[in-house]
Amino acid sequence: MPRWRIPLRAPVVLAAAGLLLAGCANPSTGSADDDPTKPVTIKFWHGWSASGEVEAINDSIARFEKLHPNIHVQSTGNVTDATLNQALRAGGDEAPDVVSSFTTNNVGQFCDSGMWADLDPFMKKTGLDKDKTFPKSLLDYTSYDGNQCALPLLADAFGMYYNKDAFKEAGITHPPKTMSEFVADSRKLTKRSGNTVKRVGFMPNFRFYQNSPDRLFAQWGPTYFDKDGTSRLAKEPASYEFFKTAKKLMDAQGGYNALERFRTSFGDEMSNQNAFLTGKVAMHLDGEWRGLMLNDDKAKFDWGVAPLPVPDDQVEKYGRGYLTGTVAGIAHSSKHQNAAWELLRYLTADTDQVVKFANAIHNVPSTKAALTSPKLDADPTFRTFLDIAKNKYSQVLPPSTNGGMYVVQLQDFSYTEEAGKVPNLKSGLQRLDKLIDADTLQSQN
């Protein structure tokens, strides 16, 4: 499925599948002794499945093969992390050479298990300076513990879509920049008929569409782990401010129960019954792809895009957002690693290729040069997300050896907390830290 269609709970499946990978102490050994100028066929596995996206990746491969006529690429799409991990465990001639994943949370497993090859030797050999080529935030989520086993292959940035007509009706002149403005505007934009909610300013419930708690939490710039790798959410001041703000958003619009009842009336996220598209939500956390969908569905109101608000004491960081994306690497078991590197380098670091691919599937480009290319889509709403991606304060999730399990645990805790079932937030966060640390320890054994 396309990256933006990954369900909110996908990390559960991926993290469980990752246990297959984490337990592999002796991955199949490949070879970097091949001559990339000789005729060879390599296999590339990726997760794209929508027709337009598959067409875009196939066009990318065709451009590569034109530049490298000796290298033939067999492309396989719609591949999940679970399938990929099983193939890498098995190794052999049927295993892929170049691999990709939509799940940045699993990079820690990919690197720590040894299943994805260290790319630093390839970059050194071919003169690719990763620090000059890729934004630091994207390098952060493609490496783990000093091992650069992946490179970014386009990115996603999250911001806020807002209904300009609803803003005008409510007398609001600009999108909120601070959390206090966010709460006040949400209250003004909420419409009721008696006890029934007709429209909310912002739906804060963590089960709603893209509202995984880590995405809004990023606006505080939290630190998830201490230097020794232990979870520190109970020690992180931002944790308390985040949940306090989430409750303020709830209370300003009728409370958890009313909002949860209203949420269950929403249509499917990817359909023409999307709650923002149908006017039931006036401000909406989402990624750069939503603009293209709003245009395709011919939204019946004027809409705009802005960065999500920041805490009142961090106004200078306004413009930040949550970043994630596709990652790609070379299978450790590949016996054609130099040829595989040629494909990987082209897909991730060639400026024209990155720009063409980004424009084709409406994702954020993942190199510094591509982000400033005049050939990029000039749509101003899309460029808002480019600015979020370039913002030095934007945040990515830290990699962990147990993949995205800590994000799943944060989600589960947040569902309970927003429902008012956590009597003491500090004690609850302390229990959450212990649970995350226990799972991390188990994945290392």
Coordinates of C-alpha atoms in Angstrom, one line a residue:
M1 CA 0.0 0.0 0.0
P2 CA 1.2 3.6 -0.5
R3 CA 3.0 4.9 2.6
W4 CA 0.2 7.3 3.4
R5 CA -2.3 4.4 3.6
I6 CA -0.4 2.6 6.3
P7 CA -2.8 2.2 9.2
L8 CA -2.1 3.9 12.4
R9 CA -1.6 0.6 14.1
A10 CA 0.8 -0.7 11.5
P11 CA 3.8 -0.7 13.9
V12 CA 2.2 -3.6 15.8
V13 CA 2.5 -5.9 12.9
L14 CA 5.9 -4.5 11.8
A15 CA 7.4 -4.7 15.2
A16 CA 6.3 -8.2 15.6
A17 CA 7.6 -9.1 12.2
G18 CA 10.9 -7.4 13.2
L19 CA 11.4 -10.0 15.9
L20 CA 12.3 -12.4 13.1
L21 CA 15.0 -10.1 12.0
A22 CA 16.3 -9.1 15.5
G23 CA 16.9 -12.7 16.4
C24 CA 19.2 -13.3 13.5
A25 CA 22.8 -13.1 14.8
N26 CA 24.4 -14.4 11.7
P27 CA 22.8 -12.9 8.6
S28 CA 23.6 -14.4 5.2
T29 CA 26.9 -13.0 3.9
G30 CA 26.9 -11.3 0.5
S31 CA 29.7 -9.8 -1.5
A32 CA 31.0 -6.4 -2.5
D33 CA 33.5 -7.8 -4.9
D34 CA 31.3 -7.7 -8.0
D35 CA 32.1 -5.5 -11.0
P36 CA 29.2 -3.0 -11.5
T37 CA 30.2 -2.5 -15.1
K38 CA 29.5 -6.1 -16.0
P39 CA 26.1 -7.4 -17.1
V40 CA 24.0 -8.2 -14.1
T41 CA 20.4 -8.5 -13.0
I42 CA 19.5 -7.2 -9.5
K43 CA 16.3 -7.3 -7.6
F44 CA 14.6 -4.3 -6.0
W45 CA 11.8 -4.8 -3.5
H46 CA 9.6 -1.8 -2.5
G47 CA 6.2 -1.2 -0.9
W48 CA 4.5 1.1 -3.5
S49 CA 1.3 -0.4 -4.9
A50 CA -0.9 2.4 -6.2
S51 CA -0.9 2.5 -10.0
G52 CA 0.5 6.1 -10.2
E53 CA 3.3 5.3 -7.7
V54 CA 4.3 2.1 -9.3
E55 CA 4.4 3.9 -12.7
A56 CA 6.7 6.5 -11.1
I57 CA 9.1 4.0 -9.6
N58 CA 9.2 2.0 -12.9
D59 CA 10.0 5.2 -14.8
S60 CA 12.8 5.8 -12.3
I61 CA 14.2 2.4 -13.0
A62 CA 13.9 2.9 -16.7
R63 CA 16.0 6.1 -16.4
F64 CA 18.6 4.2 -14.3
E65 CA 18.8 1.4 -16.8
K66 CA 19.4 3.9 -19.6
L67 CA 22.4 5.3 -17.7
H68 CA 23.6 1.8 -16.7
P69 CA 22.6 -0.5 -19.7
N70 CA 24.6 -3.4 -18.1
I71 CA 22.4 -3.4 -15.0
H72 CA 18.9 -4.9 -15.3
V73 CA 16.5 -4.3 -12.4
Q74 CA 13.7 -6.6 -11.5
S75 CA 11.2 -4.6 -9.5
T76 CA 8.7 -6.1 -7.1
G77 CA 6.2 -3.8 -5.4
N78 CA 3.7 -4.0 -2.5
V79 CA 6.2 -5.8 -0.3
T80 CA 5.7 -5.5 3.5
D81 CA 8.5 -5.4 6.1
A82 CA 7.4 -8.9 7.3
T83 CA 7.9 -10.4 3.8
L84 CA 11.1 -8.5 3.3
N85 CA 12.5 -9.7 6.7
Q86 CA 11.6 -13.3 6.0
A87 CA 13.4 -13.2 2.6
L88 CA 16.5 -11.6 4.1
R89 CA 16.6 -14.3 6.7
A90 CA 16.4 -17.0 4.1
G91 CA 18.9 -15.4 1.7
G92 CA 19.7 -17.2 -1.5
D93 CA 19.2 -16.3 -5.1
E94 CA 15.6 -15.2 -4.7
A95 CA 16.3 -12.6 -2.0
P96 CA 16.4 -8.9 -3.0
D97 CA 19.5 -6.9 -3.6
V98 CA 18.1 -3.4 -3.0
V99 CA 15.4 -3.1 -0.3
S100 CA 13.1 -0.3 0.9
S101 CA 10.7 0.2 3.8
F102 CA 8.0 2.8 4.7
T103 CA 8.8 2.3 8.4
T104 CA 11.6 4.5 9.7
N105 CA 10.8 3.1 13.2
N106 CA 12.3 -0.2 12.1
V107 CA 15.7 1.2 11.0
G108 CA 17.2 0.3 14.4
Q109 CA 16.4 -3.4 13.7
F110 CA 17.6 -3.2 10.1
C111 CA 21.0 -1.9 11.2
D112 CA 21.4 -3.8 14.5
S113 CA 20.6 -7.2 13.0
G114 CA 23.1 -6.8 10.2
M115 CA 20.5 -7.7 7.5
W116 CA 21.0 -4.3 5.8
A117 CA 24.6 -3.6 4.7
D118 CA 26.6 -0.7 6.1
L119 CA 26.6 2.0 3.4
D120 CA 29.5 4.1 4.6
P121 CA 32.1 2.1 2.7
F122 CA 30.1 2.5 -0.6
M123 CA 29.8 6.2 0.0
K124 CA 33.5 6.6 0.7
K125 CA 34.4 4.6 -2.3
T126 CA 32.3 6.6 -4.7
G127 CA 32.7 10.0 -3.1
L128 CA 29.2 10.6 -1.8
D129 CA 29.3 13.0 1.1
K130 CA 26.2 12.1 3.1
D131 CA 26.4 15.2 5.3
K132 CA 26.4 17.5 2.3
T133 CA 23.8 15.5 0.4
F134 CA 21.0 14.8 3.0
P135 CA 19.4 16.9 5.7
K136 CA 20.6 15.9 9.2
S137 CA 17.1 14.9 10.4
L138 CA 16.8 12.4 7.6
L139 CA 20.2 10.9 8.3
D140 CA 19.1 10.6 11.9
Y141 CA 16.3 8.2 11.0
T142 CA 18.4 6.2 8.5
S143 CA 21.2 5.1 10.9
Y144 CA 21.5 3.4 14.2
D145 CA 24.3 3.4 16.7
G146 CA 26.8 4.6 14.1
N147 CA 25.7 2.2 11.3
Q148 CA 24.4 4.0 8.2
C149 CA 22.5 1.0 6.9
A150 CA 19.9 3.0 4.9
L151 CA 19.4 6.3 3.0
P152 CA 16.3 8.4 2.7
L153 CA 14.1 7.9 -0.4
L154 CA 11.7 10.8 -0.3
A155 CA 10.1 12.0 2.9
D156 CA 6.8 12.9 4.5
A157 CA 6.3 16.1 6.5
F158 CA 3.2 16.8 8.6
G159 CA 1.5 20.1 9.0
M160 CA -2.0 21.6 9.4
Y161 CA -4.7 21.9 6.8
Y162 CA -7.3 24.5 7.6
N163 CA -10.7 25.5 6.3
K164 CA -10.4 29.2 5.3
D165 CA -14.2 29.6 4.9
A166 CA -14.7 28.3 8.5
F167 CA -12.0 30.6 9.7
K168 CA -13.6 33.6 8.1
E169 CA -17.0 32.7 9.5
A170 CA -15.4 32.5 13.0
G171 CA -13.6 35.8 12.6
I172 CA -10.1 34.1 12.7
T173 CA -7.6 35.9 10.5
H174 CA -4.7 33.5 10.5
P175 CA -3.8 29.9 11.4
P176 CA -2.7 29.5 15.1
K177 CA 1.0 29.7 15.8
T178 CA 1.0 28.8 19.5
M179 CA -0.8 26.1 21.5
S180 CA -2.9 28.7 23.4
E181 CA -4.1 30.1 20.1
F182 CA -4.7 26.5 18.9
V183 CA -7.0 25.9 21.9
A184 CA -8.9 29.2 21.5
D185 CA -9.4 28.8 17.8
S186 CA -10.6 25.2 18.2
R187 CA -13.2 26.5 20.6
K188 CA -14.4 29.2 18.2
L189 CA -14.5 26.8 15.2
T190 CA -16.6 24.2 17.0
K191 CA -20.3 24.1 16.1
R192 CA -23.1 22.4 18.0
S193 CA -26.8 21.8 17.6
G194 CA -28.0 21.3 21.2
N195 CA -25.8 18.6 22.6
T196 CA -24.8 17.3 19.2
V197 CA -21.4 18.3 17.7
K198 CA -21.7 19.4 14.1
R199 CA -18.1 20.5 13.5
V200 CA -14.9 20.5 15.6
G201 CA -12.1 23.0 15.3
F202 CA -9.5 20.3 15.7
M203 CA -10.2 16.6 16.5
P204 CA -7.6 15.8 19.2
N205 CA -8.5 12.1 19.7
F206 CA -5.4 10.0 19.1
R207 CA -7.4 7.3 17.2
F208 CA -8.4 9.8 14.5
Y209 CA -6.8 9.3 11.1
Q210 CA -3.1 10.5 11.3
N211 CA -3.3 11.6 14.9
S212 CA -0.8 9.1 16.3
P213 CA 0.4 10.9 19.5
D214 CA 4.0 11.1 18.4
R215 CA 3.1 13.5 15.6
L216 CA 1.7 16.3 17.6
F217 CA 4.2 15.5 20.4
A218 CA 6.9 16.4 18.0
Q219 CA 5.9 20.1 18.3
W220 CA 7.5 20.1 21.7
G221 CA 10.7 18.5 20.5
P222 CA 10.8 15.8 23.2
T223 CA 13.7 13.5 24.0
Y224 CA 12.4 9.9 24.1
F225 CA 15.5 8.1 25.4
D226 CA 18.5 8.9 27.7
K227 CA 22.0 8.4 26.3
D228 CA 22.1 4.9 27.6
G229 CA 18.9 4.0 25.6
T230 CA 16.5 3.9 28.5
S231 CA 13.0 5.5 28.1
R232 CA 12.7 8.9 29.8
L233 CA 9.1 10.0 29.0
A234 CA 8.3 10.4 32.8
K235 CA 11.4 12.6 33.1
E236 CA 10.6 14.6 30.0
P237 CA 8.8 17.9 30.9
A238 CA 7.3 18.0 27.4
S239 CA 5.3 14.9 28.1
Y240 CA 3.3 16.7 30.8
E241 CA 2.8 19.8 28.7
F242 CA 1.7 17.7 25.7
F243 CA -1.0 15.7 27.5
K244 CA -2.1 18.9 29.3
T245 CA -2.6 20.6 26.0
A246 CA -4.4 17.6 24.5
K247 CA -6.9 17.7 27.4
K248 CA -7.4 21.4 26.9
L249 CA -8.2 20.8 23.3
M250 CA -10.7 18.1 24.4
D251 CA -12.4 20.3 27.0
A252 CA -12.6 23.3 24.8
Q253 CA -14.7 21.3 22.3
G254 CA -17.0 19.3 24.5
G255 CA -14.9 16.7 26.2
Y256 CA -13.6 13.2 25.3
N257 CA -17.0 11.4 25.2
A258 CA -18.7 13.9 22.9
L259 CA -15.7 14.1 20.6
E260 CA -15.3 10.3 20.5
R261 CA -19.0 9.9 19.6
F262 CA -18.5 12.5 16.8
R263 CA -15.4 10.8 15.6
T264 CA -17.2 7.5 15.0
S265 CA -19.5 9.3 12.5
F266 CA -16.6 10.2 10.2
G267 CA -16.0 8.5 6.9
D268 CA -12.9 6.6 5.8
E269 CA -9.7 8.7 5.8
M270 CA -8.9 8.0 2.2
S271 CA -12.4 8.4 0.8
N272 CA -14.5 11.4 -0.3
Q273 CA -16.1 11.1 3.1
N274 CA -12.9 12.2 4.9
A275 CA -14.0 14.4 7.8
F276 CA -11.9 17.4 6.7
L277 CA -13.2 17.2 3.2
T278 CA -16.8 17.0 4.4
G279 CA -16.4 20.0 6.7
K280 CA -16.7 18.2 10.0
V281 CA -13.2 19.2 11.0
A282 CA -11.9 22.7 10.5
M283 CA -8.2 22.1 11.3
H284 CA -6.5 18.9 10.4
L285 CA -3.1 17.3 11.0
D286 CA -2.0 15.6 7.8
G287 CA 0.9 15.1 5.3
E288 CA 1.8 16.7 2.0
W289 CA -0.2 14.1 0.0
R290 CA -3.6 15.5 1.3
G291 CA -3.5 18.6 -0.8
L292 CA -3.4 16.5 -4.0
M293 CA -6.4 14.5 -2.7
L294 CA -8.3 17.6 -1.8
N295 CA -7.8 18.9 -5.4
D296 CA -8.8 15.6 -6.9
D297 CA -11.9 15.4 -4.8
K298 CA -12.8 19.1 -5.6
A299 CA -13.2 20.3 -2.0
K300 CA -16.2 22.6 -1.7
F301 CA -14.4 25.2 0.4
D302 CA -11.3 27.3 0.3
W303 CA -8.4 25.7 2.2
G304 CA -4.9 26.4 3.2
V305 CA -1.8 24.8 4.8
A306 CA 0.4 26.0 7.7
P307 CA 2.8 24.4 10.1
L308 CA 1.3 23.0 13.3
P309 CA 1.4 25.3 16.3
V310 CA 4.2 25.2 18.8
P311 CA 4.2 25.6 22.6
D312 CA 3.9 29.2 23.8
D313 CA 7.4 29.3 25.1
Q314 CA 8.9 28.0 21.8
V315 CA 7.5 30.6 19.4
E316 CA 10.9 30.9 17.7
K317 CA 10.6 27.3 16.6
Y318 CA 7.3 27.8 14.7
G319 CA 7.6 26.2 11.3
R320 CA 8.7 22.8 12.7
G321 CA 6.9 19.6 12.1
Y322 CA 7.0 15.8 12.3
L323 CA 9.1 14.0 9.6
T324 CA 9.1 10.5 8.4
G325 CA 9.6 8.8 5.0
T326 CA 10.8 5.8 2.9
V327 CA 14.2 4.3 3.6
A328 CA 16.2 2.2 1.3
G329 CA 19.4 0.1 1.6
I330 CA 21.3 -2.9 0.3
A331 CA 20.6 -6.5 1.5
H332 CA 23.6 -7.9 3.4
S333 CA 23.0 -11.2 1.6
S334 CA 23.3 -9.6 -1.9
K335 CA 26.2 -10.9 -4.0
H336 CA 25.9 -7.8 -6.3
Q337 CA 26.4 -5.1 -3.7
N338 CA 28.3 -2.7 -5.9
A339 CA 25.7 -2.9 -8.7
A340 CA 23.0 -2.6 -6.0
W341 CA 24.8 0.5 -4.7
E342 CA 24.7 2.1 -8.2
L343 CA 20.9 1.8 -8.1
L344 CA 20.5 2.9 -4.5
R345 CA 22.8 5.9 -5.1
Y346 CA 20.8 6.9 -8.2
L347 CA 17.4 6.6 -6.5
T348 CA 18.4 8.5 -3.3
A349 CA 21.1 11.0 -4.3
D350 CA 20.7 12.0 -8.0
T351 CA 19.1 15.4 -7.8
D352 CA 17.1 15.3 -11.1
Q353 CA 15.9 11.8 -10.2
V354 CA 14.8 12.7 -6.7
V355 CA 12.9 15.8 -8.0
K356 CA 11.2 13.8 -10.8
F357 CA 10.1 11.1 -8.4
A358 CA 9.0 13.6 -5.7
N359 CA 6.9 15.5 -8.3
A360 CA 5.4 12.3 -9.6
I361 CA 4.1 11.0 -6.3
H362 CA 3.8 14.3 -4.4
N363 CA 6.2 13.5 -1.6
V364 CA 8.9 15.7 -0.1
P365 CA 12.3 15.3 -1.8
S366 CA 15.0 13.9 0.5
T367 CA 18.3 15.7 -0.5
K368 CA 19.3 19.2 0.1
A369 CA 19.8 20.0 -3.6
A370 CA 16.4 18.6 -4.5
L371 CA 14.7 20.5 -1.8
T372 CA 15.8 23.8 -3.4
S373 CA 15.5 22.7 -7.0
P374 CA 13.6 25.1 -9.3
K375 CA 12.2 22.0 -11.0
L376 CA 10.1 21.1 -7.9
D377 CA 6.3 21.4 -8.0
A378 CA 5.6 25.1 -7.5
D379 CA 2.3 24.5 -5.7
P380 CA 2.5 26.8 -2.7
T381 CA 0.7 24.4 -0.4
F382 CA 3.3 21.7 -1.3
R383 CA 6.1 24.2 -0.6
T384 CA 4.8 24.7 2.9
F385 CA 5.7 21.1 3.5
L386 CA 9.1 21.6 1.9
D387 CA 9.7 24.4 4.4
I388 CA 8.7 22.1 7.3
A389 CA 11.1 19.5 6.0
K390 CA 14.0 22.0 5.8
N391 CA 13.2 23.5 9.3
K392 CA 16.1 22.7 11.6
Y393 CA 13.7 22.1 14.5
S394 CA 11.6 19.5 12.8
Q395 CA 11.7 16.2 14.5
V396 CA 12.0 12.5 13.5
L397 CA 11.4 9.6 15.8
P398 CA 14.6 8.1 17.2
P399 CA 15.5 4.6 16.0
S400 CA 15.4 1.8 18.5
T401 CA 16.6 -1.8 18.4
N402 CA 13.0 -3.0 19.0
G403 CA 11.7 -1.0 16.0
G404 CA 8.5 0.9 16.5
M405 CA 7.3 -1.0 19.5
Y406 CA 7.8 2.0 21.8
V407 CA 5.6 4.1 19.5
V408 CA 2.9 1.5 19.8
Q409 CA 3.2 1.5 23.6
L410 CA 3.0 5.3 23.6
Q411 CA -0.2 5.0 21.5
D412 CA -1.8 2.5 23.8
F413 CA -1.0 4.7 26.8
S414 CA -2.3 7.8 25.1
Y415 CA -5.6 6.1 24.3
T416 CA -6.1 5.3 28.0
E417 CA -4.9 8.7 29.2
E418 CA -7.2 10.7 26.9
A419 CA -10.2 8.6 28.1
G420 CA -9.4 9.7 31.7
K421 CA -8.3 6.3 32.8
V422 CA -4.9 7.3 34.0
P423 CA -5.3 8.6 37.6
N424 CA -1.8 9.9 38.0
L425 CA 0.1 11.0 34.8
K426 CA 3.5 10.8 36.4
S427 CA 3.0 7.3 37.7
G428 CA 1.5 6.2 34.4
L429 CA 4.5 7.6 32.4
Q430 CA 6.8 5.8 34.8
R431 CA 5.1 2.5 34.1
L432 CA 5.2 3.2 30.4
D433 CA 9.0 3.8 30.7
K434 CA 9.4 0.5 32.4
L435 CA 7.4 -1.3 29.8
I436 CA 9.4 0.2 26.9
D437 CA 12.7 -0.7 28.6
A438 CA 11.6 -4.3 29.3
D439 CA 10.7 -4.8 25.6
T440 CA 13.9 -3.2 24.5
L441 CA 15.9 -5.5 26.8
Q442 CA 13.9 -8.5 25.5
S443 CA 14.7 -7.6 21.8
Q444 CA 18.4 -7.5 22.6
N445 CA 18.5 -11.0 24.1

